[in-house]
mmCIF file of C-alpha atoms and ligand atoms in Angstrom:
data_model
loop_
_atom_site.group_PDB
_atom_site.id
_atom_site.type_symbol
_atom_site.label_atom_id
_atom_site.label_comp_id
_atom_site.label_asym_id
_atom_site.label_seq_id
_atom_site.Cartn_x
_atom_site.Cartn_y
_atom_site.Cartn_z
ATOM 1 C CA MET A 10 -22.163 -77.246 13.181
ATOM 2 C CA HIS A 11 -22.355 -81.050 12.847
ATOM 3 C CA GLU A 12 -26.008 -81.039 13.742
ATOM 4 C CA LEU A 13 -26.783 -78.233 11.278
ATOM 5 C CA ILE A 14 -24.972 -79.994 8.468
ATOM 6 C CA GLN A 15 -26.675 -83.296 9.191
ATOM 7 C CA ARG A 16 -30.071 -81.625 9.167
ATOM 8 C CA LEU A 17 -29.294 -79.857 5.896
ATOM 9 C CA TYR A 18 -28.247 -83.194 4.382
ATOM 10 C CA GLU A 19 -31.469 -84.880 5.492
ATOM 11 C CA ASN A 20 -34.048 -82.130 5.014
ATOM 12 C CA HIS A 21 -32.497 -79.964 2.259
ATOM 13 C CA SER A 22 -33.568 -76.979 4.295
ATOM 14 C CA LEU A 23 -32.445 -74.736 7.152
ATOM 15 C CA GLU A 24 -33.742 -71.533 8.705
ATOM 16 C CA LEU A 25 -32.295 -68.277 7.382
ATOM 17 C CA GLU A 26 -30.320 -67.715 10.613
ATOM 18 C CA GLU A 27 -28.975 -71.246 10.417
ATOM 19 C CA TYR A 28 -27.625 -70.694 6.919
ATOM 20 C CA GLU A 29 -26.034 -67.525 8.198
ATOM 21 C CA ASN A 30 -24.418 -69.404 11.088
ATOM 22 C CA LEU A 31 -23.184 -72.087 8.751
ATOM 23 C CA ILE A 32 -21.360 -69.369 6.829
ATOM 24 C CA ILE A 33 -20.124 -67.280 9.769
ATOM 25 C CA ASN A 34 -18.815 -70.233 11.787
ATOM 26 C CA ARG A 35 -17.301 -72.136 8.883
ATOM 27 C CA ASN A 36 -13.983 -73.907 9.347
ATOM 28 C CA GLU A 37 -11.909 -76.479 7.510
ATOM 29 C CA GLU A 38 -13.626 -79.369 9.279
ATOM 30 C CA ALA A 39 -17.145 -78.222 8.395
ATOM 31 C CA ALA A 40 -16.021 -77.606 4.817
ATOM 32 C CA LYS A 41 -14.712 -81.148 4.544
ATOM 33 C CA ILE A 42 -17.915 -82.687 5.913
ATOM 34 C CA LEU A 43 -20.053 -80.615 3.541
ATOM 35 C CA ARG A 44 -17.819 -81.458 0.610
ATOM 36 C CA ASP A 45 -18.011 -85.197 1.291
ATOM 37 C CA LEU A 46 -21.789 -85.108 1.640
ATOM 38 C CA ALA A 47 -22.141 -82.973 -1.499
ATOM 39 C CA VAL A 48 -20.010 -85.396 -3.524
ATOM 40 C CA GLU A 49 -21.960 -88.370 -2.177
ATOM 41 C CA THR A 50 -25.280 -86.694 -2.982
ATOM 42 C CA ARG A 51 -24.239 -85.739 -6.499
ATOM 43 C CA LYS A 52 -22.824 -89.216 -7.108
ATOM 44 C CA LYS A 53 -26.233 -90.817 -6.455
ATOM 45 C CA ILE A 54 -27.768 -88.766 -9.248
ATOM 46 C CA TYR A 55 -25.001 -88.054 -11.739
ATOM 47 C CA GLY A 56 -22.141 -90.383 -10.800
ATOM 48 C CA PHE A 57 -18.809 -88.865 -11.774
ATOM 49 C CA LYS A 58 -20.196 -87.289 -14.912
ATOM 50 C CA VAL A 59 -19.484 -83.679 -15.680
ATOM 51 C CA PHE A 60 -21.637 -81.956 -18.293
ATOM 52 C CA VAL A 61 -20.214 -79.485 -20.813
ATOM 53 C CA ARG A 62 -21.904 -76.421 -22.209
ATOM 54 C CA GLY A 63 -20.381 -74.525 -25.111
ATOM 55 C CA LEU A 64 -20.419 -70.841 -24.279
ATOM 56 C CA ILE A 65 -20.761 -68.416 -27.195
ATOM 57 C CA GLU A 66 -20.325 -64.783 -26.135
ATOM 58 C CA ILE A 67 -22.411 -63.135 -28.835
ATOM 59 C CA SER A 68 -22.110 -59.438 -27.918
ATOM 60 C CA ASN A 69 -20.463 -57.228 -25.324
ATOM 61 C CA ILE A 70 -22.744 -54.302 -26.124
ATOM 62 C CA CYS A 71 -24.953 -53.644 -23.134
ATOM 63 C CA LYS A 72 -27.556 -51.037 -22.316
ATOM 64 C CA ASN A 73 -27.170 -51.690 -18.601
ATOM 65 C CA ASP A 74 -24.703 -50.207 -16.180
ATOM 66 C CA CYS A 75 -24.265 -52.796 -13.397
ATOM 67 C CA LEU A 76 -21.542 -51.398 -11.173
ATOM 68 C CA TYR A 77 -19.505 -54.610 -11.027
ATOM 69 C CA CYS A 78 -19.435 -55.478 -14.710
ATOM 70 C CA GLY A 79 -16.642 -54.764 -17.181
ATOM 71 C CA ILE A 80 -19.003 -54.457 -20.159
ATOM 72 C CA ARG A 81 -21.290 -51.895 -18.476
ATOM 73 C CA ARG A 82 -22.322 -49.133 -20.838
ATOM 74 C CA SER A 83 -20.277 -46.457 -19.029
ATOM 75 C CA ASN A 84 -17.022 -48.290 -19.598
ATOM 76 C CA LYS A 85 -15.548 -46.263 -22.414
ATOM 77 C CA ASN A 86 -12.411 -48.421 -22.510
ATOM 78 C CA CYS A 87 -14.347 -51.484 -23.518
ATOM 79 C CA GLU A 88 -13.892 -52.260 -27.189
ATOM 80 C CA ARG A 89 -17.334 -53.314 -28.352
ATOM 81 C CA TYR A 90 -18.184 -56.179 -30.696
ATOM 82 C CA ARG A 91 -21.185 -58.114 -31.841
ATOM 83 C CA LEU A 92 -21.098 -61.441 -33.674
ATOM 84 C CA THR A 93 -23.221 -61.763 -36.798
ATOM 85 C CA PRO A 94 -25.904 -64.438 -36.895
ATOM 86 C CA GLU A 95 -23.705 -66.301 -39.385
ATOM 87 C CA GLN A 96 -20.737 -66.233 -37.004
ATOM 88 C CA ILE A 97 -22.898 -67.528 -34.159
ATOM 89 C CA ILE A 98 -24.239 -70.394 -36.278
ATOM 90 C CA LYS A 99 -20.668 -71.202 -37.309
ATOM 91 C CA CYS A 100 -19.556 -71.393 -33.659
ATOM 92 C CA SER A 101 -22.356 -73.826 -32.937
ATOM 93 C CA ASP A 102 -21.429 -75.957 -35.959
ATOM 94 C CA GLU A 103 -17.813 -76.101 -34.764
ATOM 95 C CA GLY A 104 -18.993 -76.898 -31.272
ATOM 96 C CA TYR A 105 -21.200 -79.683 -32.558
ATOM 97 C CA GLU A 106 -18.211 -81.279 -34.264
ATOM 98 C CA LEU A 107 -16.315 -81.081 -30.985
ATOM 99 C CA GLY A 108 -19.100 -82.992 -29.238
ATOM 100 C CA PHE A 109 -21.068 -80.184 -27.605
ATOM 101 C CA ARG A 110 -24.800 -80.795 -27.259
ATOM 102 C CA THR A 111 -25.675 -77.616 -25.368
ATOM 103 C CA PHE A 112 -24.967 -74.118 -26.610
ATOM 104 C CA VAL A 113 -25.232 -71.129 -24.347
ATOM 105 C CA LEU A 114 -25.702 -67.836 -26.172
ATOM 106 C CA GLN A 115 -24.629 -65.177 -23.725
ATOM 107 C CA GLY A 116 -24.379 -61.448 -24.195
ATOM 108 C CA GLY A 117 -25.017 -58.012 -22.856
ATOM 109 C CA GLU A 118 -28.478 -56.503 -23.209
ATOM 110 C CA ASP A 119 -27.920 -55.492 -26.813
ATOM 111 C CA ASN A 120 -30.986 -54.178 -28.650
ATOM 112 C CA PHE A 121 -29.677 -55.515 -31.926
ATOM 113 C CA PHE A 122 -30.786 -58.947 -30.769
ATOM 114 C CA SER A 123 -34.480 -58.354 -31.309
ATOM 115 C CA ASP A 124 -36.869 -61.264 -30.959
ATOM 116 C CA GLU A 125 -36.830 -61.744 -34.673
ATOM 117 C CA ILE A 126 -33.041 -61.895 -34.960
ATOM 118 C CA LEU A 127 -32.356 -63.895 -31.813
ATOM 119 C CA GLY A 128 -35.311 -66.188 -32.487
ATOM 120 C CA GLY A 129 -34.035 -66.779 -36.010
ATOM 121 C CA ILE A 130 -30.619 -67.797 -34.660
ATOM 122 C CA VAL A 131 -32.151 -70.178 -32.119
ATOM 123 C CA LYS A 132 -34.351 -71.749 -34.817
ATOM 124 C CA GLU A 133 -31.404 -72.209 -37.141
ATOM 125 C CA ILE A 134 -29.238 -73.870 -34.485
ATOM 126 C CA LYS A 135 -32.097 -76.155 -33.454
ATOM 127 C CA SER A 136 -32.825 -77.143 -37.039
ATOM 128 C CA ARG A 137 -29.184 -77.918 -37.814
ATOM 129 C CA HIS A 138 -28.658 -79.788 -34.550
ATOM 130 C CA SER A 139 -31.965 -81.176 -33.366
ATOM 131 C CA ASP A 140 -30.327 -83.204 -30.585
ATOM 132 C CA CYS A 141 -28.930 -80.071 -28.916
ATOM 133 C CA ALA A 142 -30.246 -77.814 -26.182
ATOM 134 C CA VAL A 143 -30.057 -74.065 -26.650
ATOM 135 C CA THR A 144 -29.622 -71.950 -23.547
ATOM 136 C CA LEU A 145 -30.035 -68.198 -23.632
ATOM 137 C CA SER A 146 -28.296 -65.834 -21.247
ATOM 138 C CA MET A 147 -29.317 -62.460 -22.633
ATOM 139 C CA GLY A 148 -30.654 -60.652 -19.603
ATOM 140 C CA GLU A 149 -34.021 -59.159 -18.804
ATOM 141 C CA ARG A 150 -36.633 -59.193 -21.581
ATOM 142 C CA SER A 151 -40.420 -58.992 -21.708
ATOM 143 C CA TYR A 152 -42.764 -61.900 -21.099
ATOM 144 C CA ASP A 153 -43.733 -61.868 -24.767
ATOM 145 C CA SER A 154 -40.121 -61.948 -25.814
ATOM 146 C CA TYR A 155 -39.334 -64.922 -23.555
ATOM 147 C CA LYS A 156 -42.465 -66.587 -24.864
ATOM 148 C CA PHE A 157 -41.530 -66.042 -28.485
ATOM 149 C CA LEU A 158 -37.968 -67.298 -27.987
ATOM 150 C CA ARG A 159 -39.347 -70.386 -26.326
ATOM 151 C CA THR A 160 -41.505 -71.075 -29.392
ATOM 152 C CA CYS A 161 -38.360 -70.702 -31.505
ATOM 153 C CA GLY A 162 -36.879 -73.612 -29.582
ATOM 154 C CA ALA A 163 -34.911 -72.129 -26.680
ATOM 155 C CA ASP A 164 -34.813 -74.745 -23.919
ATOM 156 C CA ARG A 165 -33.091 -73.015 -21.035
ATOM 157 C CA TYR A 166 -32.435 -69.532 -19.733
ATOM 158 C CA LEU A 167 -29.743 -68.282 -17.382
ATOM 159 C CA LEU A 168 -30.447 -65.103 -15.461
ATOM 160 C CA ARG A 169 -28.510 -64.733 -12.264
ATOM 161 C CA HIS A 170 -30.618 -63.124 -9.580
ATOM 162 C CA GLU A 171 -27.299 -61.498 -8.414
ATOM 163 C CA THR A 172 -28.552 -61.127 -4.828
ATOM 164 C CA ALA A 173 -31.780 -62.065 -3.062
ATOM 165 C CA ASP A 174 -31.749 -58.919 -0.935
ATOM 166 C CA LYS A 175 -33.414 -55.840 -2.400
ATOM 167 C CA ASP A 176 -31.221 -53.330 -0.544
ATOM 168 C CA HIS A 177 -28.079 -55.151 -1.559
ATOM 169 C CA TYR A 178 -29.354 -55.351 -5.145
ATOM 170 C CA GLU A 179 -29.717 -51.591 -5.179
ATOM 171 C CA LYS A 180 -26.165 -51.071 -3.946
ATOM 172 C CA ILE A 181 -24.649 -52.920 -6.892
ATOM 173 C CA HIS A 182 -27.014 -51.766 -9.651
ATOM 174 C CA PRO A 183 -27.972 -48.358 -11.022
ATOM 175 C CA SER A 184 -31.354 -46.996 -9.960
ATOM 176 C CA GLU A 185 -33.044 -47.786 -13.276
ATOM 177 C CA MET A 186 -32.660 -51.514 -12.639
ATOM 178 C CA SER A 187 -34.974 -53.224 -10.218
ATOM 179 C CA PHE A 188 -34.819 -56.246 -7.979
ATOM 180 C CA GLU A 189 -38.527 -56.850 -8.523
ATOM 181 C CA ASN A 190 -38.142 -57.049 -12.283
ATOM 182 C CA ARG A 191 -35.222 -59.433 -11.972
ATOM 183 C CA MET A 192 -37.286 -61.782 -9.835
ATOM 184 C CA LYS A 193 -40.327 -61.344 -12.066
ATOM 185 C CA CYS A 194 -38.243 -62.406 -15.078
ATOM 186 C CA LEU A 195 -37.135 -65.590 -13.331
ATOM 187 C CA HIS A 196 -40.725 -66.509 -12.514
ATOM 188 C CA LYS A 197 -41.901 -65.724 -16.053
ATOM 189 C CA LEU A 198 -39.191 -67.942 -17.505
ATOM 190 C CA ARG A 199 -40.231 -70.797 -15.274
ATOM 191 C CA GLU A 200 -43.894 -70.356 -16.165
ATOM 192 C CA LEU A 201 -43.003 -70.565 -19.863
ATOM 193 C CA GLY A 202 -41.417 -73.958 -19.383
ATOM 194 C CA TYR A 203 -37.752 -73.006 -19.610
ATOM 195 C CA GLN A 204 -35.225 -74.811 -17.469
ATOM 196 C CA VAL A 205 -34.128 -71.802 -15.456
ATOM 197 C CA GLY A 206 -30.792 -70.839 -13.941
ATOM 198 C CA CYS A 207 -30.295 -68.234 -11.246
ATOM 199 C CA GLY A 208 -27.105 -67.389 -9.358
ATOM 200 C CA PHE A 209 -24.957 -64.826 -7.635
ATOM 201 C CA MET A 210 -21.396 -63.660 -7.095
ATOM 202 C CA VAL A 211 -19.480 -64.522 -3.948
ATOM 203 C CA ASN A 212 -18.137 -61.472 -2.144
ATOM 204 C CA SER A 213 -19.792 -58.934 -4.375
ATOM 205 C CA PRO A 214 -19.350 -55.444 -2.892
ATOM 206 C CA TYR A 215 -21.381 -54.808 0.303
ATOM 207 C CA GLN A 216 -22.453 -58.453 0.494
ATOM 208 C CA THR A 217 -22.956 -59.701 4.055
ATOM 209 C CA GLU A 218 -23.216 -63.242 5.417
ATOM 210 C CA LYS A 219 -26.892 -62.549 5.885
ATOM 211 C CA ASN A 220 -27.198 -61.718 2.169
ATOM 212 C CA LEU A 221 -25.574 -65.043 1.300
ATOM 213 C CA ALA A 222 -28.010 -66.794 3.637
ATOM 214 C CA GLN A 223 -30.828 -65.050 1.751
ATOM 215 C CA ASP A 224 -29.390 -66.320 -1.532
ATOM 216 C CA LEU A 225 -29.396 -69.846 -0.131
ATOM 217 C CA LYS A 226 -32.969 -69.487 1.116
ATOM 218 C CA PHE A 227 -33.999 -68.225 -2.302
ATOM 219 C CA ILE A 228 -32.395 -71.253 -3.957
ATOM 220 C CA GLU A 229 -34.138 -73.525 -1.464
ATOM 221 C CA THR A 230 -37.551 -72.114 -2.383
ATOM 222 C CA PHE A 231 -37.075 -71.407 -6.094
ATOM 223 C CA LYS A 232 -35.341 -74.721 -6.826
ATOM 224 C CA PRO A 233 -33.572 -73.544 -9.989
ATOM 225 C CA ASP A 234 -32.623 -76.129 -12.600
ATOM 226 C CA MET A 235 -29.206 -74.477 -12.835
ATOM 227 C CA CYS A 236 -27.326 -72.227 -10.450
ATOM 228 C CA GLY A 237 -24.279 -70.201 -11.471
ATOM 229 C CA ILE A 238 -22.099 -68.996 -8.638
ATOM 230 C CA GLY A 239 -18.612 -67.641 -8.918
ATOM 231 C CA PRO A 240 -16.371 -65.226 -7.073
ATOM 232 C CA PHE A 241 -16.772 -61.516 -7.708
ATOM 233 C CA ILE A 242 -13.583 -60.324 -9.411
ATOM 234 C CA PRO A 243 -12.957 -56.583 -9.728
ATOM 235 C CA HIS A 244 -12.666 -55.037 -13.162
ATOM 236 C CA LYS A 245 -10.232 -52.129 -13.463
ATOM 237 C CA ASP A 246 -12.648 -49.855 -15.352
ATOM 238 C CA THR A 247 -15.605 -50.129 -12.979
ATOM 239 C CA PRO A 248 -16.573 -48.270 -9.782
ATOM 240 C CA PHE A 249 -15.834 -51.489 -7.873
ATOM 241 C CA LYS A 250 -12.222 -51.747 -9.035
ATOM 242 C CA ASN A 251 -10.877 -51.517 -5.479
ATOM 243 C CA PHE A 252 -13.093 -54.154 -3.877
ATOM 244 C CA ASN A 253 -11.731 -57.575 -3.006
ATOM 245 C CA ALA A 254 -12.347 -60.654 -5.105
ATOM 246 C CA GLY A 255 -14.255 -63.582 -3.634
ATOM 247 C CA THR A 256 -12.261 -66.597 -2.469
ATOM 248 C CA VAL A 257 -12.103 -70.160 -3.751
ATOM 249 C CA GLU A 258 -12.667 -71.297 -0.198
ATOM 250 C CA LEU A 259 -16.028 -69.582 0.323
ATOM 251 C CA THR A 260 -17.207 -70.261 -3.239
ATOM 252 C CA CYS A 261 -16.535 -74.003 -2.863
ATOM 253 C CA TYR A 262 -18.151 -74.043 0.583
ATOM 254 C CA LEU A 263 -21.319 -72.529 -0.919
ATOM 255 C CA LEU A 264 -21.250 -74.952 -3.871
ATOM 256 C CA SER A 265 -21.371 -77.854 -1.396
ATOM 257 C CA ILE A 266 -24.263 -76.290 0.501
ATOM 258 C CA ILE A 267 -26.223 -75.642 -2.716
ATOM 259 C CA ARG A 268 -25.751 -79.259 -3.794
ATOM 260 C CA LEU A 269 -27.276 -80.358 -0.479
ATOM 261 C CA ILE A 270 -30.133 -77.850 -0.665
ATOM 262 C CA TYR A 271 -31.212 -79.049 -4.078
ATOM 263 C CA PRO A 272 -29.487 -82.340 -5.029
ATOM 264 C CA PRO A 273 -30.400 -82.458 -8.757
ATOM 265 C CA VAL A 274 -29.278 -78.875 -9.514
ATOM 266 C CA LEU A 275 -26.893 -78.395 -12.433
ATOM 267 C CA LEU A 276 -24.054 -76.484 -10.885
ATOM 268 C CA PRO A 277 -21.181 -75.100 -12.958
ATOM 269 C CA ALA A 278 -17.610 -74.717 -11.802
ATOM 270 C CA THR A 279 -17.363 -71.282 -13.376
ATOM 271 C CA THR A 280 -14.696 -69.562 -15.407
ATOM 272 C CA ALA A 281 -14.459 -66.944 -12.652
ATOM 273 C CA LEU A 282 -13.527 -69.714 -10.208
ATOM 274 C CA GLY A 283 -10.846 -70.864 -12.651
ATOM 275 C CA THR A 284 -9.615 -67.301 -12.909
ATOM 276 C CA ILE A 285 -8.903 -66.727 -9.208
ATOM 277 C CA ASN A 286 -7.135 -70.071 -8.809
ATOM 278 C CA PRO A 287 -5.359 -72.206 -11.428
ATOM 279 C CA ILE A 288 -7.261 -75.280 -10.244
ATOM 280 C CA GLY A 289 -10.404 -73.433 -9.151
ATOM 281 C CA ARG A 290 -12.717 -75.347 -11.468
ATOM 282 C CA GLU A 291 -11.326 -78.677 -10.299
ATOM 283 C CA LEU A 292 -11.888 -77.629 -6.689
ATOM 284 C CA GLY A 293 -15.440 -76.610 -7.623
ATOM 285 C CA ILE A 294 -16.182 -80.052 -9.066
ATOM 286 C CA LEU A 295 -14.652 -81.702 -5.999
ATOM 287 C CA SER A 296 -17.000 -79.593 -3.849
ATOM 288 C CA GLY A 297 -20.189 -80.662 -5.637
ATOM 289 C CA ALA A 298 -20.360 -78.836 -8.984
ATOM 290 C CA ASN A 299 -21.088 -80.922 -12.102
ATOM 291 C CA VAL A 300 -20.932 -78.617 -15.122
ATOM 292 C CA VAL A 301 -18.128 -76.849 -16.984
ATOM 293 C CA MET A 302 -18.606 -74.254 -19.678
ATOM 294 C CA PRO A 303 -15.694 -73.985 -22.086
ATOM 295 C CA ASN A 304 -15.602 -71.049 -24.422
ATOM 296 C CA LEU A 305 -16.634 -71.454 -28.067
ATOM 297 C CA SER A 306 -16.460 -67.776 -29.022
ATOM 298 C CA PRO A 307 -14.162 -66.808 -31.898
ATOM 299 C CA VAL A 308 -10.698 -66.211 -30.407
ATOM 300 C CA ASN A 309 -10.481 -62.652 -31.785
ATOM 301 C CA VAL A 310 -13.366 -61.434 -29.585
ATOM 302 C CA ARG A 311 -12.690 -63.352 -26.394
ATOM 303 C CA LYS A 312 -10.558 -60.760 -24.708
ATOM 304 C CA LYS A 313 -13.261 -58.205 -25.295
ATOM 305 C CA TYR A 314 -15.897 -60.116 -23.351
ATOM 306 C CA GLU A 315 -14.194 -59.102 -20.158
ATOM 307 C CA LEU A 316 -16.684 -58.971 -17.289
ATOM 308 C CA TYR A 317 -13.740 -58.976 -14.847
ATOM 309 C CA ASP A 318 -9.939 -58.698 -15.011
ATOM 310 C CA ASN A 319 -7.633 -61.508 -16.140
ATOM 311 C CA LYS A 320 -10.315 -63.843 -17.412
ATOM 312 C CA ILE A 321 -8.881 -67.214 -18.453
ATOM 313 C CA CYS A 322 -9.271 -69.060 -21.760
ATOM 314 C CA THR A 323 -9.087 -65.927 -23.891
ATOM 315 C CA GLY A 324 -6.256 -67.143 -26.118
ATOM 316 C CA GLU A 325 -7.277 -70.743 -26.731
ATOM 317 C CA GLU A 326 -9.223 -72.147 -29.658
ATOM 318 C CA SER A 327 -12.461 -73.971 -28.836
ATOM 319 C CA ALA A 328 -10.871 -77.358 -29.395
ATOM 320 C CA GLN A 329 -8.024 -76.466 -27.036
ATOM 321 C CA CYS A 330 -10.399 -75.412 -24.258
ATOM 322 C CA ARG A 331 -12.400 -78.559 -24.683
ATOM 323 C CA GLU A 332 -9.268 -80.721 -24.591
ATOM 324 C CA CYS A 333 -7.879 -78.850 -21.612
ATOM 325 C CA LEU A 334 -11.030 -79.409 -19.591
ATOM 326 C CA ASN A 335 -11.222 -83.058 -20.594
ATOM 327 C CA ASN A 336 -7.746 -83.547 -19.177
ATOM 328 C CA ARG A 337 -8.421 -81.549 -16.063
ATOM 329 C CA MET A 338 -11.542 -83.574 -15.273
ATOM 330 C CA LYS A 339 -9.858 -86.888 -16.008
ATOM 331 C CA LYS A 340 -7.041 -86.012 -13.654
ATOM 332 C CA ILE A 341 -9.436 -85.664 -10.733
ATOM 333 C CA GLY A 342 -11.394 -88.824 -11.573
ATOM 334 C CA TYR A 343 -14.316 -87.278 -13.433
ATOM 335 C CA GLU A 344 -15.495 -87.714 -16.977
ATOM 336 C CA ILE A 345 -16.888 -85.109 -19.331
ATOM 337 C CA VAL A 346 -19.953 -86.432 -21.098
ATOM 338 C CA THR A 347 -21.509 -85.053 -24.228
ATOM 339 C CA ASP A 348 -25.243 -85.608 -23.908
ATOM 340 C CA ARG A 349 -27.584 -82.653 -23.447
ATOM 341 C CA GLY A 350 -27.318 -83.144 -19.711
ATOM 342 C CA ASP A 351 -30.839 -82.193 -18.689
ATOM 343 C CA ILE A 352 -31.641 -82.014 -15.000
ATOM 344 C CA LYS A 353 -32.641 -85.330 -13.420
ATOM 345 C CA HIS A 354 -35.672 -84.380 -11.367
ATOM 346 C CA SER A 355 -37.101 -87.820 -10.884
ATOM 347 C CA MET A 356 -34.382 -88.846 -8.444
ATOM 348 C CA LYS A 357 -35.587 -88.747 -4.866
ATOM 349 C CA ILE A 358 -32.797 -88.472 -2.335
HETATM 350 N N1 5AD B 422 -16.886 -60.649 -11.339
HETATM 351 C C1 5AD B 422 -17.476 -61.855 -11.367
HETATM 352 N N2 5AD B 422 -18.619 -62.106 -12.027
HETATM 353 C C2 5AD B 422 -19.167 -61.081 -12.704
HETATM 354 N N3 5AD B 422 -20.293 -61.025 -13.429
HETATM 355 C C3 5AD B 422 -20.402 -59.776 -13.919
HETATM 356 N N4 5AD B 422 -19.375 -59.025 -13.521
HETATM 357 C C4 5AD B 422 -18.583 -59.808 -12.747
HETATM 358 C C5 5AD B 422 -17.398 -59.607 -12.018
HETATM 359 N N5 5AD B 422 -16.785 -58.425 -11.993
HETATM 360 C C6 5AD B 422 -21.267 -62.120 -13.504
HETATM 361 C C7 5AD B 422 -22.660 -61.644 -13.133
HETATM 362 C C8 5AD B 422 -23.453 -61.911 -14.396
HETATM 363 C C9 5AD B 422 -22.657 -62.992 -15.079
HETATM 364 C C10 5AD B 422 -22.872 -63.128 -16.534
HETATM 365 O O1 5AD B 422 -21.326 -62.642 -14.801
HETATM 366 O O2 5AD B 422 -23.171 -62.412 -12.046
HETATM 367 O O3 5AD B 422 -24.775 -62.313 -14.160
HETATM 368 FE FE1 FES B 423 -9.940 -73.018 -21.756
HETATM 369 FE FE2 FES B 423 -8.318 -74.663 -20.229
HETATM 370 S S1 FES B 423 -10.458 -74.549 -20.339
HETATM 371 S S2 FES B 423 -7.783 -73.292 -21.847
#
């Protein structure tokens, strides 16, 4: 294990089987070594800075039916909502006042958000707040749509690959969704000059250690600007309601490895991690993450954007979430900063 970890630290690369071994044979000692190296590596690039992104959940209406997701179209118990363009702009204005310089518009694949409407919202936010980055997280769209939204000013796009294994992908998605299209979207986004985020869930149903190794290999080759990983958490109204949630332990272990694979990556300590453990996000930062994404959605819709059970931060106002995270980061010796927080590629480690 020591030799593997050392080689990962130096070369930012391992063979697929080696990643798998690193996961299968993990223990507290290996975790500690990885954590220390991940923190050291991140410190050289970003110090003890943690970037914030204001998350605006713009719609829970979704045409897809991913088996793990609480807002899948077949969930008849999900109370649907969609923010108006005016409400979305208002959230970004409030966020700006609170110091946010990145807004993430996230939602289900809701046809209401045509290029014209979504593009108009992006343009408006960018014209009101020219020093801000706008990130979209709106699922799979066409090349032309991604291209148009880019011309409207969108800077970044988050689209988790979910799993780098085609067979596994097919086990957790309905047959009308395809692994190939997911991957194609990520490559299109990159080609169009977006900063691109991929990512996956830890312990999603049927996931094997080999699948996780494939995810790591994919990250090693794709070199995403951002990478969102969080534990799978079952949602009571989905076919996967009886599967086990991912653990903080394995999620943090993988965060450390991802930091070493690609040192400049922007790596969030996700809300899902904070949901399975009261100090999950702190543990994520202490394992190598460097981004937090407090919620800026209007409080009356937050409970409805329920991808998984018991999601945190659904009762707090934006300012409260922001304050809460400030305190949490301070307590562990980190500082939330309010610049756009673009990836620092230039740094050679
Ligand atoms: N548990 C954890 N994460 C989930 N996501 C969707 N459903 C769940 C769940 N039950 C993640 C997916 C998606 C992102 C927005 O949220 O990875 O890409
Ligand atoms: Fe939302 Fe703590 S981050 S309440």
